[in-house]
Short mmCIF file of C-alpha atoms in Angstrom, two decimals:
data_model
loop_
_atom_site.label_atom_id
_atom_site.label_comp_id
_atom_site.label_asym_id
_atom_site.label_seq_id
_atom_site.Cartn_x
_atom_site.Cartn_y
_atom_site.Cartn_z
CA UNK N 872 0.00 0.00 0.00
CA UNK N 873 2.83 2.37 0.96
CA UNK N 874 4.58 1.55 -2.33
CA UNK N 875 1.47 2.40 -4.32
CA UNK N 876 1.15 5.75 -2.52
CA UNK N 877 4.79 6.50 -3.24
CA UNK N 878 4.31 5.72 -6.93
CA UNK N 879 1.16 7.86 -7.05
CA UNK N 880 2.92 10.82 -5.39
CA UNK N 881 5.86 10.42 -7.77
CA UNK N 882 3.55 10.41 -10.79
CA UNK N 883 1.72 13.49 -9.48
CA UNK N 884 5.02 15.37 -9.11
CA UNK N 885 5.99 14.36 -12.65
CA UNK N 886 2.67 15.65 -13.98
CA UNK N 887 2.99 18.92 -12.03
CA UNK N 888 6.54 19.39 -13.29
CA UNK N 889 5.42 18.82 -16.87
CA UNK N 890 2.56 21.31 -16.51
CA UNK N 891 4.92 23.93 -15.06
CA UNK N 892 7.46 23.31 -17.83
CA UNK N 893 4.80 23.59 -20.53
CA UNK N 894 3.44 26.78 -18.93
CA UNK N 895 6.90 28.33 -18.72
CA UNK N 896 7.64 27.28 -22.27
CA UNK N 897 4.43 28.98 -23.35
CA UNK N 898 5.43 32.20 -21.61
CA UNK N 899 8.85 32.13 -23.22
CA UNK N 900 7.26 31.64 -26.63
CA UNK N 901 4.92 34.62 -26.13
CA UNK N 902 7.85 36.71 -24.90
CA UNK N 903 9.96 35.67 -27.88
CA UNK N 904 7.19 36.68 -30.28
CA UNK N 905 6.89 40.07 -28.55
CA UNK N 906 10.65 40.60 -28.76
CA UNK N 907 10.58 39.71 -32.45
CA UNK N 908 7.88 42.33 -33.05
CA UNK N 909 9.91 44.92 -31.16
CA UNK N 910 13.01 44.08 -33.20
CA UNK N 911 11.05 44.26 -36.46
CA UNK N 912 9.58 47.63 -35.53
CA UNK N 913 12.97 49.03 -34.53
CA UNK N 914 14.41 47.87 -37.85
CA UNK N 915 11.60 49.73 -39.63
CA UNK N 916 12.16 52.91 -37.62
CA UNK N 917 15.95 53.03 -37.44
CA UNK N 918 17.64 53.31 -40.82
CA UNK N 919 21.38 52.63 -41.35
CA UNK N 920 23.37 55.64 -40.22
CA UNK N 921 26.28 57.35 -41.95
CA UNK N 922 27.14 58.97 -38.62
CA UNK N 923 25.65 58.91 -35.11
CA UNK N 924 25.68 61.79 -32.63
CA UNK N 925 25.21 61.28 -28.88
CA UNK N 926 23.13 64.14 -27.48
CA UNK N 927 23.70 65.33 -23.88
CA UNK N 928 20.12 64.31 -23.00
CA UNK N 929 20.79 60.67 -23.88
CA UNK N 930 19.27 60.70 -27.37
CA UNK N 931 21.20 59.25 -30.28
CA UNK N 932 20.76 61.15 -33.53
CA UNK N 933 21.46 59.08 -36.63
CA UNK N 934 22.54 60.86 -39.81
CA UNK N 935 20.78 58.90 -42.57
CA UNK N 936 21.19 59.30 -46.33
CA UNK N 937 18.34 61.55 -47.42
CA UNK N 938 16.96 58.96 -49.89
CA UNK N 939 17.05 56.25 -47.19
CA UNK N 940 14.69 58.11 -44.85
CA UNK N 941 11.42 56.42 -43.74
CA UNK N 942 9.31 58.42 -46.22
CA UNK N 943 10.55 56.19 -49.03
CA UNK N 944 9.00 53.12 -47.43
CA UNK N 945 5.66 54.51 -48.62
CA UNK N 946 4.55 52.78 -51.84
CA UNK N 947 3.55 56.12 -53.42
CA UNK N 948 7.00 57.58 -52.73
CA UNK N 949 9.14 54.74 -54.10
CA UNK N 950 10.19 56.75 -57.17
CA UNK N 951 9.74 60.19 -55.64
CA UNK N 952 12.33 62.86 -56.38
CA UNK N 953 12.89 65.02 -53.33
CA UNK N 954 12.08 68.71 -53.76
CA UNK N 955 14.71 70.51 -51.70
CA UNK N 956 12.82 73.79 -51.49
CA UNK N 957 9.55 75.34 -52.70
CA UNK N 958 9.58 76.41 -56.32
CA UNK N 959 8.14 79.76 -55.25
CA UNK N 960 9.13 80.45 -51.65
CA UNK N 961 6.75 82.96 -50.11
CA UNK N 962 7.66 81.94 -46.56
CA UNK N 963 10.28 84.62 -45.91
CA UNK N 964 10.27 85.87 -42.31
CA UNK N 965 8.30 89.13 -42.34
CA UNK N 966 6.92 88.91 -38.82
CA UNK N 967 9.67 90.53 -36.80
CA UNK N 968 10.42 89.23 -33.33
CA UNK N 969 13.71 88.86 -31.50
CA UNK N 970 16.29 87.93 -34.14
CA UNK N 971 19.18 87.89 -31.65
CA UNK N 972 17.94 84.69 -30.03
CA UNK N 973 19.15 81.73 -32.08
CA UNK N 974 17.27 78.54 -31.27
CA UNK N 975 19.31 75.35 -31.36
CA UNK N 976 18.51 71.76 -30.58
CA UNK N 977 20.48 70.08 -27.84
CA UNK N 978 22.06 67.40 -30.06
CA UNK N 979 23.71 70.07 -32.24
CA UNK N 980 26.07 70.94 -29.38
CA UNK N 981 27.81 67.60 -30.08
CA UNK N 982 28.11 67.71 -33.86
CA UNK N 983 26.27 67.99 -37.15
CA UNK N 984 25.12 65.71 -39.93
CA UNK N 985 26.99 65.57 -43.26
CA UNK N 986 25.63 66.95 -46.51
CA UNK N 987 22.95 64.80 -48.20
CA UNK N 988 21.89 63.24 -44.89
CA UNK N 989 19.08 64.05 -42.46
CA UNK N 990 19.09 63.69 -38.64
CA UNK N 991 16.70 61.10 -37.20
CA UNK N 992 16.25 60.50 -33.48
CA UNK N 993 17.00 56.81 -32.90
CA UNK N 994 14.09 54.88 -31.41
CA UNK N 995 14.82 52.40 -28.64
CA UNK N 996 13.28 49.30 -27.14
CA UNK N 997 12.23 51.38 -24.13
CA UNK N 998 10.43 53.83 -26.44
CA UNK N 999 8.28 51.00 -27.76
CA UNK N 1000 7.67 49.47 -24.34
CA UNK N 1001 6.33 52.80 -23.05
CA UNK N 1002 3.66 52.82 -25.78
CA UNK N 1003 0.22 51.26 -25.35
CA UNK N 1004 1.27 48.80 -28.04
CA UNK N 1005 3.96 48.40 -30.67
CA UNK N 1006 1.31 48.95 -33.35
CA UNK N 1007 0.13 52.31 -31.98
CA UNK N 1008 3.60 53.68 -31.20
CA UNK N 1009 4.06 57.08 -32.82
CA UNK N 1010 0.38 57.97 -33.02
CA UNK N 1011 -1.37 60.82 -31.30
CA UNK N 1012 -4.11 60.24 -28.74
CA UNK N 1013 -7.30 61.49 -30.42
CA UNK N 1014 -8.76 64.00 -30.60
CA UNK N 1015 -6.65 67.14 -30.37
CA UNK N 1016 -8.93 69.57 -32.16
CA UNK N 1017 -10.87 71.86 -29.88
CA UNK N 1018 -13.87 70.05 -28.37
CA UNK N 1019 -15.89 73.25 -28.57
CA UNK N 1020 -15.52 73.00 -32.33
CA UNK N 1021 -15.75 69.27 -32.90
CA UNK N 1022 -17.63 66.67 -30.85
CA UNK N 1023 -15.73 64.05 -28.86
CA UNK N 1024 -16.22 60.32 -29.46
CA UNK N 1025 -18.46 58.70 -26.83
CA UNK N 1026 -15.73 56.27 -25.75
CA UNK N 1027 -13.18 59.01 -25.12
CA UNK N 1028 -11.61 58.43 -21.69
CA UNK N 1029 -8.66 60.77 -22.13
CA UNK N 1030 -9.52 64.38 -21.48
CA UNK N 1031 -8.07 66.99 -23.83
CA UNK N 1032 -8.12 70.57 -22.56
CA UNK N 1033 -7.30 73.58 -24.70
CA UNK N 1034 -6.58 77.26 -24.56
CA UNK N 1035 -6.47 78.19 -28.23
CA UNK N 1036 -7.82 80.44 -30.95
CA UNK N 1037 -8.92 79.47 -34.42
CA UNK N 1038 -10.25 80.61 -37.78
CA UNK N 1039 -12.86 78.26 -39.25
CA UNK N 1040 -14.83 77.75 -42.46
CA UNK N 1041 -12.28 79.45 -44.68
CA UNK N 1042 -9.88 78.57 -47.47
CA UNK N 1043 -6.41 78.76 -45.99
CA UNK N 1044 -3.02 77.88 -47.44
CA UNK N 1045 -1.18 77.89 -44.16
CA UNK N 1046 -0.10 79.62 -40.98
CA UNK N 1047 2.76 81.62 -39.48
CA UNK N 1048 3.36 82.46 -35.83
CA UNK N 1049 6.08 82.80 -33.20
CA UNK N 1050 5.71 80.29 -30.36
CA UNK N 1051 7.42 80.84 -27.01
CA UNK N 1052 9.32 77.85 -25.60
CA UNK N 1053 8.67 76.58 -22.08
CA UNK N 1054 9.12 73.43 -20.05
CA UNK N 1055 5.92 73.02 -17.99
CA UNK N 1056 5.57 70.35 -15.32
CA UNK N 1057 3.87 67.32 -16.88
CA UNK N 1058 2.75 64.11 -15.18
CA UNK N 1059 4.49 61.04 -16.56
CA UNK N 1060 1.44 59.56 -18.32
CA UNK N 1061 0.21 62.87 -19.76
CA UNK N 1062 1.36 65.51 -22.23
CA UNK N 1063 1.46 69.25 -22.76
CA UNK N 1064 2.10 71.14 -25.98
CA UNK N 1065 1.98 74.39 -27.90
CA UNK N 1066 1.28 74.15 -31.59
CA UNK N 1067 -0.40 75.13 -34.84
CA UNK N 1068 -3.18 73.01 -36.33
CA UNK N 1069 -3.95 73.09 -40.08
CA UNK N 1070 -7.23 71.23 -40.59
CA UNK N 1071 -9.30 69.87 -43.47
CA UNK N 1072 -12.52 67.87 -43.37
CA UNK N 1073 -14.45 67.33 -40.13
CA UNK N 1074 -15.36 64.73 -37.52
CA UNK N 1075 -18.66 63.88 -39.22
CA UNK N 1076 -16.85 62.58 -42.31
CA UNK N 1077 -13.09 62.40 -41.91
CA UNK N 1078 -10.55 64.80 -40.46
CA UNK N 1079 -7.14 65.55 -42.02
CA UNK N 1080 -4.53 67.65 -40.22
CA UNK N 1081 -0.91 68.69 -40.41
CA UNK N 1082 0.44 70.00 -37.11
CA UNK N 1083 3.66 71.23 -35.54
CA UNK N 1084 5.02 72.93 -32.43
CA UNK N 1085 6.69 71.80 -29.22
CA UNK N 1086 5.58 69.11 -26.82
CA UNK N 1087 6.46 67.27 -23.63
CA UNK N 1088 5.41 63.63 -23.95
CA UNK N 1089 7.11 61.16 -21.61
CA UNK N 1090 5.39 58.10 -23.07
CA UNK N 1091 7.03 58.78 -26.43
CA UNK N 1092 10.41 60.23 -25.50
CA UNK N 1093 11.07 58.95 -21.97
CA UNK N 1094 11.72 62.35 -20.38
CA UNK N 1095 10.22 65.80 -19.79
CA UNK N 1096 12.31 67.71 -22.32
CA UNK N 1097 10.63 70.22 -24.61
CA UNK N 1098 10.82 68.83 -28.13
CA UNK N 1099 10.04 70.01 -31.64
CA UNK N 1100 7.46 67.80 -33.33
CA UNK N 1101 5.48 67.37 -36.53
CA UNK N 1102 2.32 65.32 -36.96
CA UNK N 1103 -0.26 64.37 -39.58
CA UNK N 1104 -3.47 62.37 -39.76
CA UNK N 1105 -5.67 61.45 -42.71
CA UNK N 1106 -8.34 59.54 -40.76
CA UNK N 1107 -9.32 61.55 -37.68
CA UNK N 1108 -6.35 60.37 -35.60
CA UNK N 1109 -6.83 56.70 -36.51
CA UNK N 1110 -4.43 54.21 -38.09
CA UNK N 1111 -3.21 56.70 -40.70
CA UNK N 1112 -1.61 59.11 -38.24
CA UNK N 1113 2.03 59.74 -37.50
CA UNK N 1114 4.49 61.73 -35.41
CA UNK N 1115 7.75 63.01 -36.85
CA UNK N 1116 9.42 60.34 -39.04
CA UNK N 1117 7.90 57.37 -37.20
CA UNK N 1118 6.19 56.11 -40.36
CA UNK N 1119 6.39 56.80 -44.11
CA UNK N 1120 4.95 60.12 -45.22
CA UNK N 1121 6.69 63.34 -44.19
CA UNK N 1122 9.72 64.04 -46.42
CA UNK N 1123 12.58 65.78 -44.60
CA UNK N 1124 15.09 67.92 -46.49
CA UNK N 1125 17.03 69.56 -43.64
CA UNK N 1126 20.28 68.23 -42.13
CA UNK N 1127 20.26 70.50 -39.06
CA UNK N 1128 16.79 69.99 -37.54
CA UNK N 1129 15.76 66.67 -35.96
CA UNK N 1130 12.04 66.17 -35.44
CA UNK N 1131 11.42 64.85 -31.94
CA UNK N 1132 14.71 66.21 -30.60
CA UNK N 1133 14.98 68.49 -27.56
CA UNK N 1134 15.26 72.28 -27.74
CA UNK N 1135 18.01 73.74 -25.57
CA UNK N 1136 16.76 77.31 -25.14
CA UNK N 1137 13.89 77.43 -22.65
CA UNK N 1138 12.12 80.55 -21.38
CA UNK N 1139 12.28 81.23 -17.65
CA UNK N 1140 9.75 82.94 -15.39
CA UNK N 1141 10.63 86.65 -15.24
CA UNK N 1142 13.82 85.87 -17.17
CA UNK N 1143 14.96 85.36 -20.74
CA UNK N 1144 12.23 84.58 -23.25
CA UNK N 1145 12.80 82.37 -26.29
CA UNK N 1146 10.55 81.68 -29.23
CA UNK N 1147 10.68 80.35 -32.78
CA UNK N 1148 8.90 81.17 -36.00
CA UNK N 1149 6.78 78.26 -37.19
CA UNK N 1150 5.42 78.24 -40.74
CA UNK N 1151 3.20 75.67 -42.42
CA UNK N 1152 2.42 76.62 -46.02
CA UNK N 1153 0.88 74.92 -49.04
CA UNK N 1154 2.79 75.31 -52.29
CA UNK N 1155 0.41 76.20 -55.11
CA UNK N 1156 2.13 74.35 -57.96
CA UNK N 1157 2.89 71.04 -56.24
CA UNK N 1158 0.31 70.84 -53.45
CA UNK N 1159 3.09 70.10 -50.93
CA UNK N 1160 2.57 71.35 -47.38
CA UNK N 1161 5.92 72.79 -46.26
CA UNK N 1162 7.11 72.99 -42.65
CA UNK N 1163 9.55 75.74 -41.74
CA UNK N 1164 11.29 76.21 -38.35
CA UNK N 1165 12.64 79.77 -38.09
CA UNK N 1166 14.63 80.12 -41.35
CA UNK N 1167 15.05 76.37 -41.83
CA UNK N 1168 12.94 74.48 -44.36
CA UNK N 1169 12.43 71.19 -42.50
CA UNK N 1170 10.47 69.25 -45.12
CA UNK N 1171 6.99 68.64 -46.49
CA UNK N 1172 3.87 66.54 -46.36
CA UNK N 1173 2.91 65.29 -49.87
CA UNK N 1174 -0.68 66.16 -50.74
CA UNK N 1175 -1.76 62.52 -51.16
CA UNK N 1176 -1.18 61.97 -47.42
CA UNK N 1177 -3.93 64.42 -46.48
CA UNK N 1178 -6.46 64.51 -49.35
CA UNK N 1179 -8.87 66.77 -47.42
CA UNK N 1180 -6.11 69.39 -47.57
CA UNK N 1181 -5.48 68.95 -51.29
CA UNK N 1182 -7.07 72.31 -52.18
CA UNK N 1183 -6.88 74.25 -48.93
CA UNK N 1184 -7.45 74.06 -45.19
CA UNK N 1185 -10.83 74.93 -43.73
CA UNK N 1186 -9.48 75.74 -40.27
CA UNK N 1187 -6.29 77.08 -38.66
CA UNK N 1188 -5.72 77.02 -34.89
CA UNK N 1189 -3.01 78.22 -32.50
CA UNK N 1190 -2.61 77.48 -28.82
CA UNK N 1191 -1.90 75.05 -26.04
CA UNK N 1192 -3.25 71.64 -25.11
CA UNK N 1193 -2.87 69.10 -22.33
CA UNK N 1194 -4.22 65.57 -22.10
CA UNK N 1195 -4.84 63.33 -19.11
CA UNK N 1196 -6.68 60.11 -18.35
CA UNK N 1197 -9.69 61.02 -16.21
CA UNK N 1198 -10.90 57.47 -15.62
CA UNK N 1199 -11.02 56.81 -11.89
CA UNK N 1200 -9.77 60.33 -11.10
CA UNK N 1201 -11.54 62.58 -8.59
CA UNK N 1202 -9.22 65.54 -9.02
CA UNK N 1203 -8.00 67.56 -11.96
CA UNK N 1204 -4.46 66.90 -13.16
CA UNK N 1205 -1.49 68.98 -12.01
CA UNK N 1206 -0.06 68.96 -15.55
CA UNK N 1207 0.69 72.51 -16.62
CA UNK N 1208 0.08 74.25 -19.93
CA UNK N 1209 2.43 76.85 -21.40
CA UNK N 1210 4.55 78.33 -18.60
CA UNK N 1211 2.26 76.94 -15.92
CA UNK N 1212 0.93 80.46 -15.28
CA UNK N 1213 -2.31 82.11 -16.33
CA UNK N 1214 -2.53 84.42 -19.35
CA UNK N 1215 -3.19 87.61 -17.38
CA UNK N 1216 0.32 87.49 -15.89
CA UNK N 1217 1.59 88.62 -19.29
CA UNK N 1218 5.05 88.85 -20.81
CA UNK N 1219 7.94 86.99 -19.16
CA UNK N 1220 5.46 85.08 -17.01
CA UNK N 1221 2.84 83.55 -19.30
CA UNK N 1222 3.46 81.64 -22.53
CA UNK N 1223 2.64 83.44 -25.77
CA UNK N 1224 2.11 82.94 -29.47
CA UNK N 1225 2.57 86.19 -31.35
CA UNK N 1226 2.67 87.54 -34.90
CA UNK N 1227 -0.20 85.18 -35.73
CA UNK N 1228 -0.92 85.11 -39.46
CA UNK N 1229 -2.86 82.92 -41.84
CA UNK N 1230 -1.83 82.43 -45.46
CA UNK N 1231 -4.57 83.03 -48.02
CA UNK N 1232 -5.21 81.25 -51.33
CA UNK N 1233 -2.82 83.64 -53.09
CA UNK N 1234 -0.15 82.62 -50.56
CA UNK N 1235 -0.09 86.03 -48.92
CA UNK N 1236 0.31 86.19 -45.12
CA UNK N 1237 -2.61 88.02 -43.48
CA UNK N 1238 -2.79 89.26 -39.89
CA UNK N 1239 -6.25 88.43 -38.51
CA UNK N 1240 -7.97 90.99 -36.30
CA UNK N 1241 -8.22 89.74 -32.71
CA UNK N 1242 -12.01 90.04 -32.84
CA UNK N 1243 -12.08 87.63 -35.80
CA UNK N 1244 -10.42 84.84 -33.83
CA UNK N 1245 -12.69 82.36 -32.08
CA UNK N 1246 -11.45 81.37 -28.63
CA UNK N 1247 -11.60 77.80 -27.34
CA UNK N 1248 -10.98 77.47 -23.62
CA UNK N 1249 -12.26 74.23 -22.13
CA UNK N 1250 -11.82 75.08 -18.43
CA UNK N 1251 -10.74 78.70 -17.83
CA UNK N 1252 -10.28 78.06 -14.12
CA UNK N 1253 -7.51 75.56 -15.03
CA UNK N 1254 -5.99 77.08 -18.20
CA UNK N 1255 -6.99 80.34 -19.82
CA UNK N 1256 -6.32 82.67 -22.74
CA UNK N 1257 -5.96 86.36 -23.54
CA UNK N 1258 -6.05 87.75 -27.09
CA UNK N 1259 -4.46 91.05 -28.03
CA UNK N 1260 -2.77 93.12 -30.71
CA UNK N 1261 0.21 95.47 -30.83
CA UNK N 1262 2.42 97.09 -33.42
CA UNK N 1263 5.44 94.87 -32.66
CA UNK N 1264 3.66 91.61 -31.85
CA UNK N 1265 0.80 91.84 -34.33
CA UNK N 1266 -2.07 89.62 -33.24
CA UNK N 1267 -1.06 87.51 -30.25
CA UNK N 1268 -2.28 85.32 -27.43
CA UNK N 1269 -1.08 84.67 -23.92
CA UNK N 1270 -2.26 81.27 -22.73
CA UNK N 1271 -1.75 78.51 -20.16
CA UNK N 1272 -2.19 77.69 -16.52
CA UNK N 1273 -1.22 75.44 -13.62
CA UNK N 1274 -3.96 72.86 -13.87
CA UNK N 1275 -5.28 71.88 -10.44
CA UNK N 1276 -5.63 74.84 -8.07
CA UNK N 1277 -8.27 75.98 -5.53
CA UNK N 1278 -10.59 76.99 -8.39
CA UNK N 1279 -9.78 73.95 -10.56
CA UNK N 1280 -10.49 70.71 -8.73
#
């Protein structure tokens, strides 16, 4: 009897060991598949580099041959000849501003890319692991257009709050403005930005946008540095949406500006103020939407990427935005917008966007009257906005705020 019990116990231990081994083997297999997907995605994102530059913030900037950039993975760009500049450049800086402040990106303090290459921020395994999924890495969390202008999807759990101004229901060929640079405090799972939106279509059918400005987005970059970004969507922030050079589409022509890289001149409260001129303009002859950072032509979005913008944009917007996940939250976020201070504090204390202009169908820059700008402020007790006009600054806004405070709970 004792022998039989011993045999039974032995057999049970063998069975348990086999089950554990099979279970562990299954986990290893799933992990291996995940690692393979990560490796495949990194190979798609990171092109062979002619030279690599180690930025002081930990980024690696790869200098990639211009015709090897991710844009050429797009089937419609396989035989594309890069246009190095607009055939008729009407984007000369006519807006004034402080020309003595030269804005540089942090990586440029350690070197520069050779001729006929472009700088691309190298993506890492950690970048992908911080994303919701490998598939959605590099997309924006929808929606980012003002909720007072467009309705939010019913299943939206992430709250987007704005302090912005816009022109709607027009025919616009672009935008120009000077955007002040700040580093607001941002919770790790949230983001804060200042940008320009160029919009075609609408939520009821399909929304197309091209966008640019600065942002702080830990889930994408792994830190709270203020970074230059570009973005586009052709399906209302769905699958056909992309940041920077994270998927085929945007064609970069500049060897000195890296999309997604940190800016190294940041405004300080009651101290030095830094800004940059941001231009997005449609070229009449080619339909390309050009992005310009100060005097640098960065690159362009081909018109086929955003068909609702093929003729013109129907809306232009300027301002700040934050996003946070409100599910299960009883208090407002502490994430700041702009400088983290309210608009009424004014120059050197609040963030600004000045020399606001739209570009008309003849590609002429036009200063809108302040009274013609529609304001979109989701919660003025948390983040607010002030519109004004002056001889030096043209049409401008101060915007931003601290988030949670005694009036914003």
